[in-house]
Tab-separated table of C-alpha atoms and ligand atoms in Angstrom:
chain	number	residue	atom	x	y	z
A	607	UNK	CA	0.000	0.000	0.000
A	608	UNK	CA	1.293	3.538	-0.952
A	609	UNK	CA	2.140	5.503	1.553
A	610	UNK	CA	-0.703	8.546	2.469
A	611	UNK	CA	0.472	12.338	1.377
A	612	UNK	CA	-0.218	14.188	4.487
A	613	UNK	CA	-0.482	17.467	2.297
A	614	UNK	CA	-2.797	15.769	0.270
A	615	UNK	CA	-4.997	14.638	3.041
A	616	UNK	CA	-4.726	18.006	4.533
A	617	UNK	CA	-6.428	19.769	1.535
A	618	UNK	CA	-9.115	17.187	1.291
A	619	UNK	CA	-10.065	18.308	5.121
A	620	UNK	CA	-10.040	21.883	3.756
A	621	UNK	CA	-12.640	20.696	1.058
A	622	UNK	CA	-14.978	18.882	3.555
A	623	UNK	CA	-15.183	22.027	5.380
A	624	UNK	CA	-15.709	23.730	2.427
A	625	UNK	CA	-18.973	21.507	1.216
A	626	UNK	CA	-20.161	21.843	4.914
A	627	UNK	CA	-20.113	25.212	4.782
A	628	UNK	CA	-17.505	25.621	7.795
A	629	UNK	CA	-14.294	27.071	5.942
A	630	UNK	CA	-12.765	30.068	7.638
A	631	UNK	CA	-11.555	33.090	5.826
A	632	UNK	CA	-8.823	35.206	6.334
A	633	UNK	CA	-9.426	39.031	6.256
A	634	UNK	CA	-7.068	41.962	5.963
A	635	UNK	CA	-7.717	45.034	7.871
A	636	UNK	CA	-5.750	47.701	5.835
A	637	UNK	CA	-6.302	50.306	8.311
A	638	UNK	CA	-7.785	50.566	12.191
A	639	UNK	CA	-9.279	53.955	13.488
A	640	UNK	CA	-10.648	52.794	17.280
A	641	UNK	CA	-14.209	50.429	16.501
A	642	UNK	CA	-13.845	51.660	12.868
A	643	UNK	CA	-11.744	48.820	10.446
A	644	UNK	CA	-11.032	49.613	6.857
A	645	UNK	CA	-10.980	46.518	4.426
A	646	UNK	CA	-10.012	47.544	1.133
A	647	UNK	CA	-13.296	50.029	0.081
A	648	UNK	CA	-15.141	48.790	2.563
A	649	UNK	CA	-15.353	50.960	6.554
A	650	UNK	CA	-16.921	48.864	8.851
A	651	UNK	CA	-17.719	49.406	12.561
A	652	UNK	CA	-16.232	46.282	14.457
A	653	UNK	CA	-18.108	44.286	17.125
A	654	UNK	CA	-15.773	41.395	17.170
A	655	UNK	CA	-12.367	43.316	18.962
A	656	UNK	CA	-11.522	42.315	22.386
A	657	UNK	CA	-10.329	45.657	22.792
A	658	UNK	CA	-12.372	45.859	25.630
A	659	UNK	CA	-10.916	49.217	27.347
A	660	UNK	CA	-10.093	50.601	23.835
A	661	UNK	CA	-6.919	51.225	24.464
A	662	UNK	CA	-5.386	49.304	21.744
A	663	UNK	CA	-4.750	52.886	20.132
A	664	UNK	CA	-4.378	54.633	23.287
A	665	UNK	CA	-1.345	57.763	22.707
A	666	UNK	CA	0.288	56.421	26.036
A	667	UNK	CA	0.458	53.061	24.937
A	668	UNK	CA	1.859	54.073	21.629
A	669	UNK	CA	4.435	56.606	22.889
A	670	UNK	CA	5.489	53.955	25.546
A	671	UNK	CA	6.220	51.504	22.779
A	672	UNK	CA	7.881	53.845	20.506
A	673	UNK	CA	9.869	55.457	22.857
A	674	UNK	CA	11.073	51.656	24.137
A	675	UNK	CA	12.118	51.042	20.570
A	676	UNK	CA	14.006	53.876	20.289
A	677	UNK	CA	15.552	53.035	23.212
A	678	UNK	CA	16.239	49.436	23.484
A	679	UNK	CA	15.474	47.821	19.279
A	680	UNK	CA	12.684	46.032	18.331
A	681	UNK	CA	13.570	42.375	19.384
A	682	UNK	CA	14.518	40.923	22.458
A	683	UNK	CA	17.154	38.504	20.613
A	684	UNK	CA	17.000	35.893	23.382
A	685	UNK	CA	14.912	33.380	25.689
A	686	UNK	CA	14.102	34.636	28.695
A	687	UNK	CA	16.755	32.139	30.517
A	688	UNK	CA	19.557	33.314	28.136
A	689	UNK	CA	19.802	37.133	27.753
A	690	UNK	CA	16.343	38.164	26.479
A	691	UNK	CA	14.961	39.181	30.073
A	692	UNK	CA	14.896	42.841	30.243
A	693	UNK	CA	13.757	45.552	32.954
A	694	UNK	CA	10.948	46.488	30.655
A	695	UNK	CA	9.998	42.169	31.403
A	696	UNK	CA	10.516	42.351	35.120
A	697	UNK	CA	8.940	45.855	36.025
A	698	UNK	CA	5.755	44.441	33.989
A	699	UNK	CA	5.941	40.905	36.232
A	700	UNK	CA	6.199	43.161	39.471
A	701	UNK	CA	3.094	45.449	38.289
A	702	UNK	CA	1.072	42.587	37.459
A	703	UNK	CA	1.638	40.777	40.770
A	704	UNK	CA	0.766	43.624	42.894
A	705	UNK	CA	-2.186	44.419	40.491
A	706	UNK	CA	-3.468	40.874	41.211
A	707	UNK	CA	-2.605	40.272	44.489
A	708	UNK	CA	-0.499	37.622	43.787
A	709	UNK	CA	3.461	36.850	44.911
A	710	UNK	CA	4.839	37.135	41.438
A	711	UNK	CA	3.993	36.664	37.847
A	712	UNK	CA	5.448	35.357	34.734
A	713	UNK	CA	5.225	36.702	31.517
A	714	UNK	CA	5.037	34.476	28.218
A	715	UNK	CA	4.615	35.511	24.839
A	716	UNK	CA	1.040	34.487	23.811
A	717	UNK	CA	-2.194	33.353	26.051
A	718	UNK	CA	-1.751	30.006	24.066
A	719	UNK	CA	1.485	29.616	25.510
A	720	UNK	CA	1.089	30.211	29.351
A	721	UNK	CA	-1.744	27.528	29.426
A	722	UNK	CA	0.402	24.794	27.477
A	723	UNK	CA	3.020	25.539	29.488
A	724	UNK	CA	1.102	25.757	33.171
A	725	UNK	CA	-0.451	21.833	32.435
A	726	UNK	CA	2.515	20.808	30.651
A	727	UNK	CA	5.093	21.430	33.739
A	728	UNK	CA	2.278	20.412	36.432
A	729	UNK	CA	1.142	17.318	35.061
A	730	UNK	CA	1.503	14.317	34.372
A	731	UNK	CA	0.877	10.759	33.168
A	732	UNK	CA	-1.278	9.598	36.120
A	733	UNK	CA	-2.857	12.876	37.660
A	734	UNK	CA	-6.160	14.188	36.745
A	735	UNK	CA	-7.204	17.411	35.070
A	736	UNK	CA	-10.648	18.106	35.576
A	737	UNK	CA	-12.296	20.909	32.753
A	738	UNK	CA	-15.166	22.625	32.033
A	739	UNK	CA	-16.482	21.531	28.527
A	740	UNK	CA	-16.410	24.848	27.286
A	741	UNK	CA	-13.013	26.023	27.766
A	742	UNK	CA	-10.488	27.615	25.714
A	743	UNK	CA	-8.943	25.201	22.938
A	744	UNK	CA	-5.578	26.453	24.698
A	745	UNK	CA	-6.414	24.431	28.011
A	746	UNK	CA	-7.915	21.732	26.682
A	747	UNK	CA	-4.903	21.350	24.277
A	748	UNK	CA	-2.347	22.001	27.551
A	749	UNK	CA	-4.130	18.751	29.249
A	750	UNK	CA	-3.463	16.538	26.520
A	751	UNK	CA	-0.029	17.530	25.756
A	752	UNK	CA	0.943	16.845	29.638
A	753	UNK	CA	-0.217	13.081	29.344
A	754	UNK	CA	-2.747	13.628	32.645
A	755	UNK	CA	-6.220	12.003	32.264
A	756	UNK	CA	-8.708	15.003	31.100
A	757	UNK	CA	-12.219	15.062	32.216
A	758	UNK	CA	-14.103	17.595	30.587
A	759	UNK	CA	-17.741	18.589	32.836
A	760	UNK	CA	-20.921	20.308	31.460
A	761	UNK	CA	-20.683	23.583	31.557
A	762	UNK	CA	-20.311	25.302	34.963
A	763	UNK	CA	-21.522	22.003	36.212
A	764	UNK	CA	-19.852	22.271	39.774
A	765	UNK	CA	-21.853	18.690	40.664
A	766	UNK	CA	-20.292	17.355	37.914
A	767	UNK	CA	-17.304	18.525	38.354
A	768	UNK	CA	-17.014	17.224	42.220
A	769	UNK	CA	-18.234	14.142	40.653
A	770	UNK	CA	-15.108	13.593	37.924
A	771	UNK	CA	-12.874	14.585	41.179
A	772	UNK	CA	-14.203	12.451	43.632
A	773	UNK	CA	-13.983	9.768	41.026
A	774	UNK	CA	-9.719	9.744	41.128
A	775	UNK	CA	-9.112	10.284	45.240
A	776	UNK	CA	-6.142	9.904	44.824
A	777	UNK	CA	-4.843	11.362	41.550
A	778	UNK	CA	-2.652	14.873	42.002
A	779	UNK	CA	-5.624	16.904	40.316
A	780	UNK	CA	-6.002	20.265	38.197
A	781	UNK	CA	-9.396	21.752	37.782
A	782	UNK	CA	-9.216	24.541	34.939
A	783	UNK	CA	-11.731	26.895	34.257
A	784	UNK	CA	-12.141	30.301	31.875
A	785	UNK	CA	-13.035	32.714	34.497
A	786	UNK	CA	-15.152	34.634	31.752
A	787	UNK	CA	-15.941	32.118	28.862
A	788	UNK	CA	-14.870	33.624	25.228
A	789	UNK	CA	-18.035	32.426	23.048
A	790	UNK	CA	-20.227	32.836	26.163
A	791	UNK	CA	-19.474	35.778	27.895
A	792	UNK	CA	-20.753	34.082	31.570
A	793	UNK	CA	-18.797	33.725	34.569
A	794	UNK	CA	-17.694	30.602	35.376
A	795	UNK	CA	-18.925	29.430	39.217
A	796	UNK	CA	-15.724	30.565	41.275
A	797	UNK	CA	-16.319	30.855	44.355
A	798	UNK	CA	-18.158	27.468	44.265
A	799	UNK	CA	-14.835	25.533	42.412
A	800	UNK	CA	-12.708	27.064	45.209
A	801	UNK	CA	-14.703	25.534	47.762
A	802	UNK	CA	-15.071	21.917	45.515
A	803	UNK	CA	-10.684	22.494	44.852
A	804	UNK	CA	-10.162	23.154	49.499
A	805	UNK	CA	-12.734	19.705	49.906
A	806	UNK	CA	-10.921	17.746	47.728
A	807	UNK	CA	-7.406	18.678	47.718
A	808	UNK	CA	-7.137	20.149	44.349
A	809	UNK	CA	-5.691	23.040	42.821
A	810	UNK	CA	-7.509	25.567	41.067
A	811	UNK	CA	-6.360	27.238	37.779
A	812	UNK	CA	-8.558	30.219	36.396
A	813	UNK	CA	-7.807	31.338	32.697
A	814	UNK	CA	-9.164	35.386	32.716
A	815	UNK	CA	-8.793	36.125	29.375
A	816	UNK	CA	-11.594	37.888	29.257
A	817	UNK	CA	-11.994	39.249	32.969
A	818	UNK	CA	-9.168	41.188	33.863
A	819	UNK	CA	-9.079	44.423	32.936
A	820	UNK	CA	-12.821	44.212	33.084
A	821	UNK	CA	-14.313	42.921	35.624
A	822	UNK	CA	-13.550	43.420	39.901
A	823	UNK	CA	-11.913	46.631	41.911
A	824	UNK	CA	-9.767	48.231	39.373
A	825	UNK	CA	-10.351	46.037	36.975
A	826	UNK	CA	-8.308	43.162	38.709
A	827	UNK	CA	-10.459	40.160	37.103
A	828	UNK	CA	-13.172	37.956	37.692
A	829	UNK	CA	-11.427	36.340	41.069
A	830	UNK	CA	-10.815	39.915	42.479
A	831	UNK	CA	-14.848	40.650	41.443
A	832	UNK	CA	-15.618	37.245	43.502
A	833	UNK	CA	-13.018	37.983	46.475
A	834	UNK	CA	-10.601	34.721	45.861
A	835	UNK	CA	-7.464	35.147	46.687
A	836	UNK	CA	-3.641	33.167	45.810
A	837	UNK	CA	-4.424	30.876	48.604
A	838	UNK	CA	-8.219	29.598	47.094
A	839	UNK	CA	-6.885	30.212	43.307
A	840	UNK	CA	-2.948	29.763	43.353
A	841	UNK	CA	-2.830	29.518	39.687
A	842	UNK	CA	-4.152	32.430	37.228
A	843	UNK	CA	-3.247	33.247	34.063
A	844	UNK	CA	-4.593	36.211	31.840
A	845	UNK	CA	-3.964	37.651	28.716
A	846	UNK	CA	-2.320	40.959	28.199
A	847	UNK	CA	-3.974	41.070	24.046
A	848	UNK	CA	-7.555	41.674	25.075
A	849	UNK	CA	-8.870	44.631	27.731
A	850	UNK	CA	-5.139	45.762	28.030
A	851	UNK	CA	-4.898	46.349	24.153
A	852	UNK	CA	-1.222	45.033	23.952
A	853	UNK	CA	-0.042	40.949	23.267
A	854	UNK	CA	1.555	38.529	25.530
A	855	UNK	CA	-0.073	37.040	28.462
A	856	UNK	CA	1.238	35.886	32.041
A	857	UNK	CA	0.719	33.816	35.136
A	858	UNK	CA	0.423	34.578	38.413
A	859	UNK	CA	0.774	33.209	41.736
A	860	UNK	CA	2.960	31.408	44.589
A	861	UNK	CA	7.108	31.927	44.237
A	862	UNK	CA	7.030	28.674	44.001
A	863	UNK	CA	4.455	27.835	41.158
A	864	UNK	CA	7.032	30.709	39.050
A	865	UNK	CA	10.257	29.355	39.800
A	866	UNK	CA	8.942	26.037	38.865
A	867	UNK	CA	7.652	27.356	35.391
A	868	UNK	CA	10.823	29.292	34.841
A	869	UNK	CA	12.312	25.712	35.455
A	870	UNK	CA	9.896	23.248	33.577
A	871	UNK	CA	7.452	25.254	31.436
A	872	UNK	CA	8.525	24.552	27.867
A	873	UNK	CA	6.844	26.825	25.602
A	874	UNK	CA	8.457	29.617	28.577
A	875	UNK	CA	11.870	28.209	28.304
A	876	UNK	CA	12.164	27.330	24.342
A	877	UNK	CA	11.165	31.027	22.773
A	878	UNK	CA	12.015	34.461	22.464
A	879	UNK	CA	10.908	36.697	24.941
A	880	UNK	CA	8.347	39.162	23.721
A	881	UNK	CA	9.795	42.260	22.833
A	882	UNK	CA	10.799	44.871	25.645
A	883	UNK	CA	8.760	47.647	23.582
A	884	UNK	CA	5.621	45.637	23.896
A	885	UNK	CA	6.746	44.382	27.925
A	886	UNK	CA	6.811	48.394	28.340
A	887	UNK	CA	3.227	49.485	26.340
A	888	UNK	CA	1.349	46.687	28.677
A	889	UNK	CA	3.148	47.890	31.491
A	890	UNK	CA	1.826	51.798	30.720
A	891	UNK	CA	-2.150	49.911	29.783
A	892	UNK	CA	-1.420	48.364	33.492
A	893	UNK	CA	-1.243	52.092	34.473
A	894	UNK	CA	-3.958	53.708	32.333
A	895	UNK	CA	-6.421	50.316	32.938
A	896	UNK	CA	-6.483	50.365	36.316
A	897	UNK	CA	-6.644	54.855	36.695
A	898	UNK	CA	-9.158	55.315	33.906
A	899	UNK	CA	-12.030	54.297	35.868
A	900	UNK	CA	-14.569	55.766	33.689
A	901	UNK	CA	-13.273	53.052	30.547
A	902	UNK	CA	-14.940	50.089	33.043
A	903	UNK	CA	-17.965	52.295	33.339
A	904	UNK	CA	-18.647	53.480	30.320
A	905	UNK	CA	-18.332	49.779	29.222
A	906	UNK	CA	-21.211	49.090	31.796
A	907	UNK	CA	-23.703	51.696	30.444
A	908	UNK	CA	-22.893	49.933	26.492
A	909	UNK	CA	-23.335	46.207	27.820
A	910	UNK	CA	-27.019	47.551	29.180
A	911	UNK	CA	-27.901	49.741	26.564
A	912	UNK	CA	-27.360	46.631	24.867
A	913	UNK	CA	-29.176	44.284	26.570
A	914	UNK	CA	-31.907	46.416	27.148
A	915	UNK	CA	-32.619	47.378	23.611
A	916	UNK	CA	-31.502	43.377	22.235
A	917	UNK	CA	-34.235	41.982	24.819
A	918	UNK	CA	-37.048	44.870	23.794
A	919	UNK	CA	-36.467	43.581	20.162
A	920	UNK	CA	-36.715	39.758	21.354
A	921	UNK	CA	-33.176	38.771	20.480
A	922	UNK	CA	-31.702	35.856	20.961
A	923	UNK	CA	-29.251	36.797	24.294
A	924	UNK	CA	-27.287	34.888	26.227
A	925	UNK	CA	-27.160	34.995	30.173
A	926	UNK	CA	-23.848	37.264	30.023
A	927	UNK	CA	-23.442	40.468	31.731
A	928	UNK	CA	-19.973	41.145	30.037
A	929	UNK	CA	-18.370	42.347	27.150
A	930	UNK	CA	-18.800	39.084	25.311
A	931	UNK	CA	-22.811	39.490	23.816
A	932	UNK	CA	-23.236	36.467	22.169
A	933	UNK	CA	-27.215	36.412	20.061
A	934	UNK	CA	-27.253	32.055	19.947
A	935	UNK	CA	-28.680	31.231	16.494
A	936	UNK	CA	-28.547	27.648	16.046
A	937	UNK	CA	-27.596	26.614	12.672
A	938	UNK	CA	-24.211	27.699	11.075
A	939	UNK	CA	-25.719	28.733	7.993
A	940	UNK	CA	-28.088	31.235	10.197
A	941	UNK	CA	-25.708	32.658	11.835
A	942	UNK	CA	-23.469	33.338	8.862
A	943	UNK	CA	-26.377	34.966	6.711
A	944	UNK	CA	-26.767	37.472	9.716
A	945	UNK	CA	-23.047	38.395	9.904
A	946	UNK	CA	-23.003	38.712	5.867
A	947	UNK	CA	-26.256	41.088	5.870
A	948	UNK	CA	-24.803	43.125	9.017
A	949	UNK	CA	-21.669	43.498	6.646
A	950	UNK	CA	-23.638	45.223	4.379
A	951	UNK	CA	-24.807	47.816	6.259
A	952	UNK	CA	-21.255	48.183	7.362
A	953	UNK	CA	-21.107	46.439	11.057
A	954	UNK	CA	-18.308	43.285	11.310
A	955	UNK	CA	-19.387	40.991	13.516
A	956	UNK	CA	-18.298	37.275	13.866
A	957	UNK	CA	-20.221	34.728	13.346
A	958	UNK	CA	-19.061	31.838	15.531
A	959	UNK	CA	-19.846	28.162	14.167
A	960	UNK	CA	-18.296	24.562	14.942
A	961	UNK	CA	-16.228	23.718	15.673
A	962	UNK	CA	-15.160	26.205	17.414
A	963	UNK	CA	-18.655	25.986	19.214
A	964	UNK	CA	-20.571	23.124	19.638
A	965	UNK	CA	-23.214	21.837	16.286
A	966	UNK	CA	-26.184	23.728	16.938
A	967	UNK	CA	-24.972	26.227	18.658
A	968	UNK	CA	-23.671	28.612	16.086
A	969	UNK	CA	-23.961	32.561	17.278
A	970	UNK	CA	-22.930	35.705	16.386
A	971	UNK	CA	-20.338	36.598	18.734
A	972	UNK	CA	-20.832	40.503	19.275
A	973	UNK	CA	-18.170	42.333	22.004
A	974	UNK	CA	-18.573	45.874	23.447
A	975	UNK	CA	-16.012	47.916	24.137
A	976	UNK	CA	-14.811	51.355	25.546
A	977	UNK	CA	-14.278	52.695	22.652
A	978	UNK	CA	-17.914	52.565	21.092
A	979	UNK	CA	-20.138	55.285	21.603
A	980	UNK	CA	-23.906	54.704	22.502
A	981	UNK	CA	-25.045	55.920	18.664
A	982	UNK	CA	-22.704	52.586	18.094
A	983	UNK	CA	-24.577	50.318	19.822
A	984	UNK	CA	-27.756	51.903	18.479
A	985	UNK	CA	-26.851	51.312	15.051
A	986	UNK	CA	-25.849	47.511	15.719
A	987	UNK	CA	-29.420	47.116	17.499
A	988	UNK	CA	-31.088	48.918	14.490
A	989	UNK	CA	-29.491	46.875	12.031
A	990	UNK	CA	-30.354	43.660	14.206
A	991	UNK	CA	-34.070	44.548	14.212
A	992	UNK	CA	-33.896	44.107	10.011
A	993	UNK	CA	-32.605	40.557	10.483
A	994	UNK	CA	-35.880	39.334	12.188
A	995	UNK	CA	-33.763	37.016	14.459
A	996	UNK	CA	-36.319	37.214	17.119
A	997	UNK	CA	-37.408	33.346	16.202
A	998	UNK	CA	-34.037	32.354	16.001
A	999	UNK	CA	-33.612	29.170	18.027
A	1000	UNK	CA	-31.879	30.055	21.278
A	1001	UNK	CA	-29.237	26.836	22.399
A	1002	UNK	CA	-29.575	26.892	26.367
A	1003	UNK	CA	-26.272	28.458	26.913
A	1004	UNK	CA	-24.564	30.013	29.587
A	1005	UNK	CA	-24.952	30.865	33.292
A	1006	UNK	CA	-27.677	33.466	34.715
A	1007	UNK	CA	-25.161	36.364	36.146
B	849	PLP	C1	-9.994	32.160	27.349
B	849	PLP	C2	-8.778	32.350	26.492
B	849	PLP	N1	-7.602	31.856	26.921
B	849	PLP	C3	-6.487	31.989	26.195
B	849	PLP	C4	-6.491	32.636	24.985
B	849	PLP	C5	-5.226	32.716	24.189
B	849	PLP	O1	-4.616	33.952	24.411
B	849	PLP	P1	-3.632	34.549	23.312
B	849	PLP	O2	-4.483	35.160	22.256
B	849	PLP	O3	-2.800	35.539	24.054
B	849	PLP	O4	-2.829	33.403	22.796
B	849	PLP	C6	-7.704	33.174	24.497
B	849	PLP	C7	-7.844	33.896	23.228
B	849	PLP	O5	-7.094	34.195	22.454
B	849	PLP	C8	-8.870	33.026	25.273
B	849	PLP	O6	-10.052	33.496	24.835
């Protein structure tokens, strides 16, 4: 028997997605001007950015990273462990420890990268890691790359989740949750899987992504909003690409959970550290997030505006009270006819289909941010009310906050 041609196997994947109607599509955004993108003729008003603060443009951001690169190049020409660890690196670390209450933190170059390398130096072959289903790819892929058994539990299903524990007594278990879920927008039960991690002798890892910089006093994250400390929650990671408008991502937590991952954690150890320009722009959005007050609250009065005026025109919502408004639609092929006619009156929004999400359960993912205005948001909900998605089916998704 001949031997398969991966490339050729590839491309037939890429045409069964194509007949089903699933193929993604690159886009180039020539030019961004805050919420407004500009695709070749085309100016659109985004509602897919997780630019939650709007600060991806912000003048002190921009002057911090130019003046860095002036000062110090572009690239950081090294690993972290070799010479690549500037001050720009290690006056971010300090600001995001204090920020988040936590001993120290550990910056890696992408989101995707922290949680690899978290479950990847933890586990191993015989422990447990114990997941809600509807986690990011990024921690689902960490689990299986460390060899631990995964358990994946209906969403927020803290029952469930007790049950999968209880289940291996005597594993060394992880339980992993988003703190904010990115295609949902609901919180994930916190307070409840700190009490479920103390009972049973497991440790707690909460990816806020999508919390911090939003959510809690000054903007800390979902487990300052619920009151958990390092102690309840000794292992958090968020992303520095979202609310904080910059890339890169860290963890945060014990001394000893960083001096292990500066140790063991691969995809920390094996890469170029992210360059000192960028380390110093997040470490000015760490300033400007947590003074500008009025960006968390003038996200507040968009995410009701929106609600209010989506549930007066019967839209499909989800049980989210963040930045994440997700309308549930059902059927792929729904929700990609309503992101193609919102194009057209020149609003990008995402429509979300499997398998990113699960079949059935296609949406169009819409996010909020600080930088709309409220004649924004009217616009989106006056263009919704043409698409007649009140009879859309609506998946049972999400948690009542
Ligand atoms: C919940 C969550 N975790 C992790 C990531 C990955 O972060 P990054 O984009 O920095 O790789 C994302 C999104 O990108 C996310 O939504």
């Amino acid at each position: 028997m001949p031997r398969p041609d991966l490339l050729q196997r590839l491309a037939t994947h890429t045409v069964e997605r194509e007949h089903a109607q699933l193929r993604r599509r690159l886009r180039t955004i020539d030019h961004v001007d805050g919420p407004w993108l500009h695709s070749g003729s085309q100016r659109l008003l985004s509602f897919c950015s997780n630019d939650y603060l709007g600060l991806a443009q912000h003048p002190q951001l921009v002057a911090a990273l130019t003046r860095a690169a002036r000062e110090e190049g572009v690239g950081s020409t090294s690993a972290h462990l070799i010479c690549g660890h500037r001050s720009a690196h290690a006056e971010l670390e300090e600001a995001l420890a204090v920020w988040t209450g936590r001993e120290r933190a550990l910056l890696f170059s992408t989101g995707y990268m922290a949680n690899l390398g978290v479950l990847q130096a933890l586990l191993a072959r015989g422990d447990v890691c114990v997941q809600d289903k509807l986690n990011h790819a990024c921690l689902l892929d960490g689990a299986q790359l460390s060899g631990a058994e995964l358990k994946r539990y209906p969403h927020a299903d803290v029952t469930a989740a007790a049950r999968q524990l209880a289940s291996h007594p005597t594993a060394a278990a992880l339980l992993a949750t988003d703190g904010v879920f990115s295609m949902d927008g609901d919180v994930a039960p916190l307070r409840e899987l700190a009490s479920l991690c103390a009972l049973e002798g497991a440790t707690l890892m909460v990816d806020d992504a999508h919390g911090f910089g939003v959510l809690g006093d000054d903007g800390a994250g979902s487990l300052s909003a619920a009151q958990l400390g390092q102690h309840e929650v000794p292992l958090l990671m968020a992303t520095l690409g979202k609310a904080l408008g910059c890339s890169g991502a860290f963890v945060a937590g014990p001394d000893a959970l960083i001096e292990g991952l500066i140790q063991f954690a691969r995809p920390y150890i094996y890469t170029t550290a992210m360059p000192p320009a960028l380390a110093a722009a997040a470490l000015e959005a760490v300033q400007v997030a947590r003074s500008e007050t009025w960006r968390r609250d003038k996200l507040a009065g968009l995410i009701a505006r929106f609600r209010h005026g989506a549930a007066e025109l019967g839209l499909p919502l989800a049980h989210s009270a963040s930045a994440i408004q997700p309308l549930l639609l059902g059927s792929a092929d729904t929700a990609l006819g309503a992101a193609q006619a919102l194009e057209r009156q020149g609003l990008l929004v995402t429509a979300i289909r499997p398998p990113t999400v699960p079949a059935g359960q296609a949406r169009l993912r819409i996010t909020l941010s600080a930088a709309h205005e409220e004649a924004h948001v009217d616009r989106l909900l006056g263009a919704l009310e043409t698409l007649r998605l009140s009879d859309a089916s609506q998946a049972p998704l999400g948690n009542p906050v």
